[in-house]
Amino acid sequence: GRKVLIVYAHQEPKSLNGSLKRVAVEELSKQGCSVTVSDLYAMQFEPRATRNDIVGFLHNSEEFNYGVETWEAYKRGALSNDLIEEQKKVQEADLLIFQFPLYWFSMPAIMKGWMDRVLVQGFAFEFPNCYDSGLLKNKLALFSFTTGGGKEMYAKGGTSGDIRYLLWPMQHGIMHFCGVKVLAPHICFAPEYVSEEERKEMLIAWAQRLKTLWKEEPINCSPEWYFK
């Protein structure tokens, strides 16, 4: 069976994000997938990238460089336990689903902190092995999120600009950089401003999509896709 890791960032289990996460767990488990959830708020995941991420001595104790220190620590198996734990989940997963509400045109800080701390050099990329030759190739990722604004706001001529512009740093700058192939995002627009009925429809649409998810082709992760 395939393995799925859901990295989930929402404080309230009863929220639409909580329900989307639950639907994904149920639907994918039904398909025989083994599903792991990193519930970042419940885990009280530490989003700050600090000296505490390295166990024992520093490579250069004179001047702290987080990128260099975590790279060296990864090579000698000296990253903190929480990072080793998350890296193991990523390593085993065929598919990574990121479930979150859009905050200020981006992911919540706790999830960005997960990206900053977990995807270290040596584990997720290794120059010149990035983008198509990133170390996490053979994996798929999908960003599933809710927005505050309606769909028309995130259209090409809308006040917030094409939603794809916002996805560039997340899908291309993080996932594609690490070699991960990206499936089309799943976006629930402005759930707070729609009826209960429409929110139920959003959950049904997500469950439907998950039924055939493994047949989907990744998006063409090129600047043209985002900025055409």
PDB file of N, CA and C in Angstrom, residues 27-116:
ATOM      1  N   GLU A  27     -10.680   8.630   3.400  1.00  0.00           N
ATOM      2  CA  GLU A  27     -10.724   8.204   1.997  1.00  0.00           C
ATOM      3  C   GLU A  27      -9.458   7.430   1.608  1.00  0.00           C
ATOM      4  N   LEU A  28      -8.310   7.940   1.993  1.00  0.00           N
ATOM      5  CA  LEU A  28      -7.052   7.279   1.605  1.00  0.00           C
ATOM      6  C   LEU A  28      -6.867   5.960   2.350  1.00  0.00           C
ATOM      7  N   SER A  29      -7.333   5.914   3.605  1.00  0.00           N
ATOM      8  CA  SER A  29      -7.246   4.648   4.359  1.00  0.00           C
ATOM      9  C   SER A  29      -8.133   3.588   3.705  1.00  0.00           C
ATOM     10  N   LYS A  30      -9.301   4.030   3.219  1.00  0.00           N
ATOM     11  CA  LYS A  30     -10.219   3.111   2.520  1.00  0.00           C
ATOM     12  C   LYS A  30      -9.551   2.496   1.304  1.00  0.00           C
ATOM     13  N   GLN A  31      -8.676   3.268   0.691  1.00  0.00           N
ATOM     14  CA  GLN A  31      -7.977   2.779  -0.512  1.00  0.00           C
ATOM     15  C   GLN A  31      -6.818   1.851  -0.158  1.00  0.00           C
ATOM     16  N   GLY A  32      -6.600   1.645   1.143  1.00  0.00           N
ATOM     17  CA  GLY A  32      -5.506   0.760   1.557  1.00  0.00           C
ATOM     18  C   GLY A  32      -4.191   1.498   1.767  1.00  0.00           C
ATOM     19  N   CYS A  33      -4.236   2.832   1.728  1.00  0.00           N
ATOM     20  CA  CYS A  33      -3.011   3.609   1.983  1.00  0.00           C
ATOM     21  C   CYS A  33      -2.753   3.642   3.484  1.00  0.00           C
ATOM     22  N   SER A  34      -1.487   3.761   3.836  1.00  0.00           N
ATOM     23  CA  SER A  34      -1.203   3.971   5.254  1.00  0.00           C
ATOM     24  C   SER A  34      -0.960   5.472   5.437  1.00  0.00           C
ATOM     25  N   VAL A  35      -1.771   6.087   6.297  1.00  0.00           N
ATOM     26  CA  VAL A  35      -1.787   7.555   6.421  1.00  0.00           C
ATOM     27  C   VAL A  35      -1.249   7.993   7.787  1.00  0.00           C
ATOM     28  N   THR A  36      -0.278   8.879   7.759  1.00  0.00           N
ATOM     29  CA  THR A  36       0.278   9.463   8.985  1.00  0.00           C
ATOM     30  C   THR A  36      -0.058  10.945   8.980  1.00  0.00           C
ATOM     31  N   VAL A  37      -0.425  11.487  10.138  1.00  0.00           N
ATOM     32  CA  VAL A  37      -0.726  12.920  10.227  1.00  0.00           C
ATOM     33  C   VAL A  37       0.261  13.585  11.185  1.00  0.00           C
ATOM     34  N   SER A  38       0.897  14.652  10.725  1.00  0.00           N
ATOM     35  CA  SER A  38       1.657  15.515  11.637  1.00  0.00           C
ATOM     36  C   SER A  38       0.757  16.715  11.916  1.00  0.00           C
ATOM     37  N   ASP A  39       0.098  16.689  13.068  1.00  0.00           N
ATOM     38  CA  ASP A  39      -0.816  17.760  13.459  1.00  0.00           C
ATOM     39  C   ASP A  39       0.036  18.794  14.221  1.00  0.00           C
ATOM     40  N   LEU A  40       0.522  19.793  13.496  1.00  0.00           N
ATOM     41  CA  LEU A  40       1.567  20.670  14.024  1.00  0.00           C
ATOM     42  C   LEU A  40       1.179  21.412  15.298  1.00  0.00           C
ATOM     43  N   TYR A  41      -0.051  21.926  15.370  1.00  0.00           N
ATOM     44  CA  TYR A  41      -0.462  22.639  16.583  1.00  0.00           C
ATOM     45  C   TYR A  41      -0.585  21.668  17.756  1.00  0.00           C
ATOM     46  N   ALA A  42      -1.194  20.510  17.517  1.00  0.00           N
ATOM     47  CA  ALA A  42      -1.358  19.531  18.604  1.00  0.00           C
ATOM     48  C   ALA A  42      -0.001  19.046  19.103  1.00  0.00           C
ATOM     49  N   MET A  43       0.975  18.935  18.186  1.00  0.00           N
ATOM     50  CA  MET A  43       2.326  18.486  18.559  1.00  0.00           C
ATOM     51  C   MET A  43       3.120  19.610  19.215  1.00  0.00           C
ATOM     52  N   GLN A  44       2.566  20.828  19.161  1.00  0.00           N
ATOM     53  CA  GLN A  44       3.307  22.027  19.595  1.00  0.00           C
ATOM     54  C   GLN A  44       4.656  22.073  18.887  1.00  0.00           C
ATOM     55  N   PHE A  45       4.582  21.858  17.582  1.00  0.00           N
ATOM     56  CA  PHE A  45       5.804  21.818  16.778  1.00  0.00           C
ATOM     57  C   PHE A  45       6.540  23.154  16.879  1.00  0.00           C
ATOM     58  N   GLU A  46       7.842  23.096  17.080  1.00  0.00           N
ATOM     59  CA  GLU A  46       8.667  24.301  17.209  1.00  0.00           C
ATOM     60  C   GLU A  46       8.971  24.859  15.809  1.00  0.00           C
ATOM     61  N   PRO A  47       8.479  26.059  15.482  1.00  0.00           N
ATOM     62  CA  PRO A  47       8.724  26.571  14.132  1.00  0.00           C
ATOM     63  C   PRO A  47      10.072  27.289  13.957  1.00  0.00           C
ATOM     64  N   ARG A  48      10.733  27.609  15.088  1.00  0.00           N
ATOM     65  CA  ARG A  48      11.961  28.407  14.977  1.00  0.00           C
ATOM     66  C   ARG A  48      13.176  27.529  14.693  1.00  0.00           C
ATOM     67  N   ALA A  49      13.967  27.969  13.716  1.00  0.00           N
ATOM     68  CA  ALA A  49      15.196  27.265  13.363  1.00  0.00           C
ATOM     69  C   ALA A  49      16.309  27.802  14.266  1.00  0.00           C
ATOM     70  N   THR A  50      16.744  26.993  15.240  1.00  0.00           N
ATOM     71  CA  THR A  50      17.730  27.487  16.209  1.00  0.00           C
ATOM     72  C   THR A  50      18.847  26.470  16.446  1.00  0.00           C
ATOM     73  N   ARG A  51      19.765  26.878  17.269  1.00  0.00           N
ATOM     74  CA  ARG A  51      20.903  26.038  17.689  1.00  0.00           C
ATOM     75  C   ARG A  51      20.421  24.724  18.313  1.00  0.00           C
ATOM     76  N   ASN A  52      19.195  24.750  18.891  1.00  0.00           N
ATOM     77  CA  ASN A  52      18.654  23.543  19.542  1.00  0.00           C
ATOM     78  C   ASN A  52      18.411  22.398  18.567  1.00  0.00           C
ATOM     79  N   ASP A  53      18.414  22.685  17.267  1.00  0.00           N
ATOM     80  CA  ASP A  53      18.171  21.633  16.272  1.00  0.00           C
ATOM     81  C   ASP A  53      19.390  20.732  16.078  1.00  0.00           C
ATOM     82  N   ILE A  54      20.515  21.145  16.662  1.00  0.00           N
ATOM     83  CA  ILE A  54      21.745  20.358  16.522  1.00  0.00           C
ATOM     84  C   ILE A  54      22.102  19.784  17.887  1.00  0.00           C
ATOM     85  N   VAL A  55      22.317  18.478  17.934  1.00  0.00           N
ATOM     86  CA  VAL A  55      22.657  17.815  19.193  1.00  0.00           C
ATOM     87  C   VAL A  55      24.184  17.727  19.284  1.00  0.00           C
ATOM     88  N   GLY A  56      24.718  18.151  20.417  1.00  0.00           N
ATOM     89  CA  GLY A  56      26.174  18.026  20.593  1.00  0.00           C
ATOM     90  C   GLY A  56      26.935  19.197  20.005  1.00  0.00           C
ATOM     91  N   PHE A  57      28.141  18.912  19.534  1.00  0.00           N
ATOM     92  CA  PHE A  57      29.054  19.988  19.122  1.00  0.00           C
ATOM     93  C   PHE A  57      28.632  20.654  17.808  1.00  0.00           C
ATOM     94  N   LEU A  58      29.129  21.877  17.609  1.00  0.00           N
ATOM     95  CA  LEU A  58      28.883  22.598  16.366  1.00  0.00           C
ATOM     96  C   LEU A  58      30.070  22.429  15.417  1.00  0.00           C
ATOM     97  N   HIS A  59      29.790  22.477  14.151  1.00  0.00           N
ATOM     98  CA  HIS A  59      30.831  22.395  13.127  1.00  0.00           C
ATOM     99  C   HIS A  59      31.736  23.628  13.229  1.00  0.00           C
ATOM    100  N   ASN A  60      31.107  24.797  13.464  1.00  0.00           N
ATOM    101  CA  ASN A  60      31.877  26.030  13.643  1.00  0.00           C
ATOM    102  C   ASN A  60      31.286  26.787  14.837  1.00  0.00           C
ATOM    103  N   SER A  61      31.931  26.687  15.967  1.00  0.00           N
ATOM    104  CA  SER A  61      31.367  27.304  17.181  1.00  0.00           C
ATOM    105  C   SER A  61      31.635  28.814  17.238  1.00  0.00           C
ATOM    106  N   GLU A  62      32.465  29.300  16.324  1.00  0.00           N
ATOM    107  CA  GLU A  62      32.781  30.730  16.295  1.00  0.00           C
ATOM    108  C   GLU A  62      31.632  31.550  15.729  1.00  0.00           C
ATOM    109  N   GLU A  63      31.003  30.992  14.680  1.00  0.00           N
ATOM    110  CA  GLU A  63      29.958  31.748  13.989  1.00  0.00           C
ATOM    111  C   GLU A  63      28.866  30.790  13.528  1.00  0.00           C
ATOM    112  N   PHE A  64      27.667  30.980  14.081  1.00  0.00           N
ATOM    113  CA  PHE A  64      26.585  30.017  13.814  1.00  0.00           C
ATOM    114  C   PHE A  64      25.937  30.249  12.454  1.00  0.00           C
ATOM    115  N   ASN A  65      25.953  29.207  11.611  1.00  0.00           N
ATOM    116  CA  ASN A  65      25.298  29.249  10.303  1.00  0.00           C
ATOM    117  C   ASN A  65      24.329  28.066  10.257  1.00  0.00           C
ATOM    118  N   TYR A  66      23.021  28.369  10.358  1.00  0.00           N
ATOM    119  CA  TYR A  66      22.015  27.301  10.493  1.00  0.00           C
ATOM    120  C   TYR A  66      22.084  26.277   9.359  1.00  0.00           C
ATOM    121  N   GLY A  67      22.182  26.774   8.110  1.00  0.00           N
ATOM    122  CA  GLY A  67      22.214  25.868   6.956  1.00  0.00           C
ATOM    123  C   GLY A  67      23.388  24.908   7.017  1.00  0.00           C
ATOM    124  N   VAL A  68      24.559  25.430   7.311  1.00  0.00           N
ATOM    125  CA  VAL A  68      25.769  24.604   7.377  1.00  0.00           C
ATOM    126  C   VAL A  68      25.690  23.637   8.563  1.00  0.00           C
ATOM    127  N   GLU A  69      25.263  24.145   9.718  1.00  0.00           N
ATOM    128  CA  GLU A  69      25.230  23.308  10.922  1.00  0.00           C
ATOM    129  C   GLU A  69      24.230  22.147  10.810  1.00  0.00           C
ATOM    130  N   THR A  70      23.056  22.427  10.223  1.00  0.00           N
ATOM    131  CA  THR A  70      22.072  21.327  10.109  1.00  0.00           C
ATOM    132  C   THR A  70      22.524  20.319   9.051  1.00  0.00           C
ATOM    133  N   TRP A  71      23.182  20.797   8.020  1.00  0.00           N
ATOM    134  CA  TRP A  71      23.722  19.902   6.989  1.00  0.00           C
ATOM    135  C   TRP A  71      24.760  18.959   7.608  1.00  0.00           C
ATOM    136  N   GLU A  72      25.683  19.531   8.366  1.00  0.00           N
ATOM    137  CA  GLU A  72      26.722  18.725   9.027  1.00  0.00           C
ATOM    138  C   GLU A  72      26.081  17.768  10.049  1.00  0.00           C
ATOM    139  N   ALA A  73      25.108  18.293  10.805  1.00  0.00           N
ATOM    140  CA  ALA A  73      24.444  17.464  11.821  1.00  0.00           C
ATOM    141  C   ALA A  73      23.670  16.318  11.163  1.00  0.00           C
ATOM    142  N   TYR A  74      23.027  16.601  10.022  1.00  0.00           N
ATOM    143  CA  TYR A  74      22.300  15.541   9.305  1.00  0.00           C
ATOM    144  C   TYR A  74      23.261  14.418   8.921  1.00  0.00           C
ATOM    145  N   LYS A  75      24.415  14.811   8.402  1.00  0.00           N
ATOM    146  CA  LYS A  75      25.395  13.804   7.942  1.00  0.00           C
ATOM    147  C   LYS A  75      25.876  12.915   9.092  1.00  0.00           C
ATOM    148  N   ARG A  76      25.979  13.496  10.293  1.00  0.00           N
ATOM    149  CA  ARG A  76      26.483  12.659  11.398  1.00  0.00           C
ATOM    150  C   ARG A  76      25.355  12.171  12.324  1.00  0.00           C
ATOM    151  N   GLY A  77      24.106  12.335  11.867  1.00  0.00           N
ATOM    152  CA  GLY A  77      22.968  11.833  12.651  1.00  0.00           C
ATOM    153  C   GLY A  77      22.774  12.590  13.951  1.00  0.00           C
ATOM    154  N   ALA A  78      23.044  13.910  13.916  1.00  0.00           N
ATOM    155  CA  ALA A  78      22.981  14.690  15.152  1.00  0.00           C
ATOM    156  C   ALA A  78      21.936  15.803  15.116  1.00  0.00           C
ATOM    157  N   LEU A  79      20.856  15.576  14.377  1.00  0.00           N
ATOM    158  CA  LEU A  79      19.745  16.540  14.421  1.00  0.00           C
ATOM    159  C   LEU A  79      18.861  16.193  15.620  1.00  0.00           C
ATOM    160  N   SER A  80      18.082  17.159  16.086  1.00  0.00           N
ATOM    161  CA  SER A  80      17.195  16.901  17.232  1.00  0.00           C
ATOM    162  C   SER A  80      16.147  15.844  16.871  1.00  0.00           C
ATOM    163  N   ASN A  81      15.641  15.167  17.892  1.00  0.00           N
ATOM    164  CA  ASN A  81      14.708  14.046  17.676  1.00  0.00           C
ATOM    165  C   ASN A  81      13.469  14.409  16.878  1.00  0.00           C
ATOM    166  N   ASP A  82      12.904  15.606  17.143  1.00  0.00           N
ATOM    167  CA  ASP A  82      11.670  15.965  16.433  1.00  0.00           C
ATOM    168  C   ASP A  82      11.924  16.054  14.925  1.00  0.00           C
ATOM    169  N   LEU A  83      13.119  16.497  14.542  1.00  0.00           N
ATOM    170  CA  LEU A  83      13.433  16.599  13.110  1.00  0.00           C
ATOM    171  C   LEU A  83      13.662  15.221  12.496  1.00  0.00           C
ATOM    172  N   ILE A  84      14.364  14.375  13.221  1.00  0.00           N
ATOM    173  CA  ILE A  84      14.621  13.014  12.723  1.00  0.00           C
ATOM    174  C   ILE A  84      13.293  12.298  12.508  1.00  0.00           C
ATOM    175  N   GLU A  85      12.378  12.504  13.460  1.00  0.00           N
ATOM    176  CA  GLU A  85      11.043  11.903  13.408  1.00  0.00           C
ATOM    177  C   GLU A  85      10.292  12.339  12.139  1.00  0.00           C
ATOM    178  N   GLU A  86      10.275  13.657  11.878  1.00  0.00           N
ATOM    179  CA  GLU A  86       9.554  14.185  10.708  1.00  0.00           C
ATOM    180  C   GLU A  86      10.235  13.751   9.409  1.00  0.00           C
ATOM    181  N   GLN A  87      11.549  13.745   9.401  1.00  0.00           N
ATOM    182  CA  GLN A  87      12.270  13.324   8.183  1.00  0.00           C
ATOM    183  C   GLN A  87      11.976  11.865   7.857  1.00  0.00           C
ATOM    184  N   LYS A  88      11.839  11.051   8.904  1.00  0.00           N
ATOM    185  CA  LYS A  88      11.522   9.646   8.678  1.00  0.00           C
ATOM    186  C   LYS A  88      10.142   9.516   8.006  1.00  0.00           C
ATOM    187  N   LYS A  89       9.182  10.333   8.487  1.00  0.00           N
ATOM    188  CA  LYS A  89       7.829  10.304   7.902  1.00  0.00           C
ATOM    189  C   LYS A  89       7.881  10.727   6.428  1.00  0.00           C
ATOM    190  N   VAL A  90       8.653  11.769   6.144  1.00  0.00           N
ATOM    191  CA  VAL A  90       8.774  12.251   4.753  1.00  0.00           C
ATOM    192  C   VAL A  90       9.430  11.181   3.890  1.00  0.00           C
ATOM    193  N   GLN A  91      10.498  10.602   4.403  1.00  0.00           N
ATOM    194  CA  GLN A  91      11.251   9.575   3.673  1.00  0.00           C
ATOM    195  C   GLN A  91      10.352   8.426   3.243  1.00  0.00           C
ATOM    196  N   GLU A  92       9.453   8.024   4.150  1.00  0.00           N
ATOM    197  CA  GLU A  92       8.597   6.860   3.882  1.00  0.00           C
ATOM    198  C   GLU A  92       7.410   7.187   2.985  1.00  0.00           C
ATOM    199  N   ALA A  93       7.044   8.457   2.898  1.00  0.00           N
ATOM    200  CA  ALA A  93       5.798   8.827   2.196  1.00  0.00           C
ATOM    201  C   ALA A  93       5.959   8.840   0.675  1.00  0.00           C
ATOM    202  N   ASP A  94       4.902   8.371   0.001  1.00  0.00           N
ATOM    203  CA  ASP A  94       4.829   8.511  -1.467  1.00  0.00           C
ATOM    204  C   ASP A  94       4.193   9.853  -1.813  1.00  0.00           C
ATOM    205  N   LEU A  95       3.311  10.309  -0.913  1.00  0.00           N
ATOM    206  CA  LEU A  95       2.572  11.550  -1.150  1.00  0.00           C
ATOM    207  C   LEU A  95       2.576  12.394   0.122  1.00  0.00           C
ATOM    208  N   LEU A  96       2.842  13.694  -0.042  1.00  0.00           N
ATOM    209  CA  LEU A  96       2.760  14.648   1.068  1.00  0.00           C
ATOM    210  C   LEU A  96       1.572  15.566   0.798  1.00  0.00           C
ATOM    211  N   ILE A  97       0.645  15.641   1.740  1.00  0.00           N
ATOM    212  CA  ILE A  97      -0.476  16.585   1.607  1.00  0.00           C
ATOM    213  C   ILE A  97      -0.291  17.657   2.680  1.00  0.00           C
ATOM    214  N   PHE A  98      -0.302  18.915   2.263  1.00  0.00           N
ATOM    215  CA  PHE A  98      -0.204  20.027   3.208  1.00  0.00           C
ATOM    216  C   PHE A  98      -1.581  20.659   3.326  1.00  0.00           C
ATOM    217  N   GLN A  99      -2.150  20.610   4.517  1.00  0.00           N
ATOM    218  CA  GLN A  99      -3.518  21.096   4.743  1.00  0.00           C
ATOM    219  C   GLN A  99      -3.468  22.295   5.687  1.00  0.00           C
ATOM    220  N   PHE A 100      -3.956  23.446   5.219  1.00  0.00           N
ATOM    221  CA  PHE A 100      -3.814  24.668   6.029  1.00  0.00           C
ATOM    222  C   PHE A 100      -4.719  25.789   5.524  1.00  0.00           C
ATOM    223  N   PRO A 101      -4.943  26.812   6.358  1.00  0.00           N
ATOM    224  CA  PRO A 101      -5.621  28.020   5.895  1.00  0.00           C
ATOM    225  C   PRO A 101      -4.549  28.987   5.372  1.00  0.00           C
ATOM    226  N   LEU A 102      -4.856  29.697   4.307  1.00  0.00           N
ATOM    227  CA  LEU A 102      -3.903  30.667   3.766  1.00  0.00           C
ATOM    228  C   LEU A 102      -3.802  31.851   4.733  1.00  0.00           C
ATOM    229  N   TYR A 103      -2.587  32.164   5.173  1.00  0.00           N
ATOM    230  CA  TYR A 103      -2.342  33.330   6.044  1.00  0.00           C
ATOM    231  C   TYR A 103      -1.472  34.307   5.264  1.00  0.00           C
ATOM    232  N   TRP A 104      -1.939  35.534   5.078  1.00  0.00           N
ATOM    233  CA  TRP A 104      -1.096  36.545   4.429  1.00  0.00           C
ATOM    234  C   TRP A 104      -0.409  36.017   3.165  1.00  0.00           C
ATOM    235  N   PHE A 105      -1.212  35.424   2.265  1.00  0.00           N
ATOM    236  CA  PHE A 105      -0.686  34.939   0.977  1.00  0.00           C
ATOM    237  C   PHE A 105       0.315  33.801   1.125  1.00  0.00           C
ATOM    238  N   SER A 106       0.298  33.107   2.271  1.00  0.00           N
ATOM    239  CA  SER A 106       1.286  32.047   2.464  1.00  0.00           C
ATOM    240  C   SER A 106       0.742  31.011   3.435  1.00  0.00           C
ATOM    241  N   MET A 107       1.606  30.085   3.841  1.00  0.00           N
ATOM    242  CA  MET A 107       1.198  29.084   4.824  1.00  0.00           C
ATOM    243  C   MET A 107       1.388  29.646   6.235  1.00  0.00           C
ATOM    244  N   PRO A 108       0.686  29.098   7.245  1.00  0.00           N
ATOM    245  CA  PRO A 108       0.893  29.574   8.613  1.00  0.00           C
ATOM    246  C   PRO A 108       2.354  29.382   9.049  1.00  0.00           C
ATOM    247  N   ALA A 109       2.813  30.234   9.962  1.00  0.00           N
ATOM    248  CA  ALA A 109       4.213  30.210  10.415  1.00  0.00           C
ATOM    249  C   ALA A 109       4.645  28.834  10.911  1.00  0.00           C
ATOM    250  N   ILE A 110       3.738  28.124  11.582  1.00  0.00           N
ATOM    251  CA  ILE A 110       4.110  26.816  12.134  1.00  0.00           C
ATOM    252  C   ILE A 110       4.447  25.832  11.016  1.00  0.00           C
ATOM    253  N   MET A 111       3.745  25.946   9.875  1.00  0.00           N
ATOM    254  CA  MET A 111       4.036  25.062   8.740  1.00  0.00           C
ATOM    255  C   MET A 111       5.296  25.517   8.004  1.00  0.00           C
ATOM    256  N   LYS A 112       5.467  26.828   7.878  1.00  0.00           N
ATOM    257  CA  LYS A 112       6.705  27.326   7.252  1.00  0.00           C
ATOM    258  C   LYS A 112       7.904  26.887   8.091  1.00  0.00           C
ATOM    259  N   GLY A 113       7.724  26.900   9.429  1.00  0.00           N
ATOM    260  CA  GLY A 113       8.785  26.433  10.317  1.00  0.00           C
ATOM    261  C   GLY A 113       9.100  24.958  10.100  1.00  0.00           C
ATOM    262  N   TRP A 114       8.061  24.191   9.806  1.00  0.00           N
ATOM    263  CA  TRP A 114       8.263  22.754   9.492  1.00  0.00           C
ATOM    264  C   TRP A 114       9.137  22.637   8.245  1.00  0.00           C
ATOM    265  N   MET A 115       8.815  23.429   7.216  1.00  0.00           N
ATOM    266  CA  MET A 115       9.624  23.418   5.979  1.00  0.00           C
ATOM    267  C   MET A 115      11.071  23.830   6.283  1.00  0.00           C
ATOM    268  N   ASP A 116      11.224  24.932   7.038  1.00  0.00           N
ATOM    269  CA  ASP A 116      12.556  25.464   7.343  1.00  0.00           C
ATOM    270  C   ASP A 116      13.422  24.429   8.066  1.00  0.00           C
TER     271      ASP A 116
END
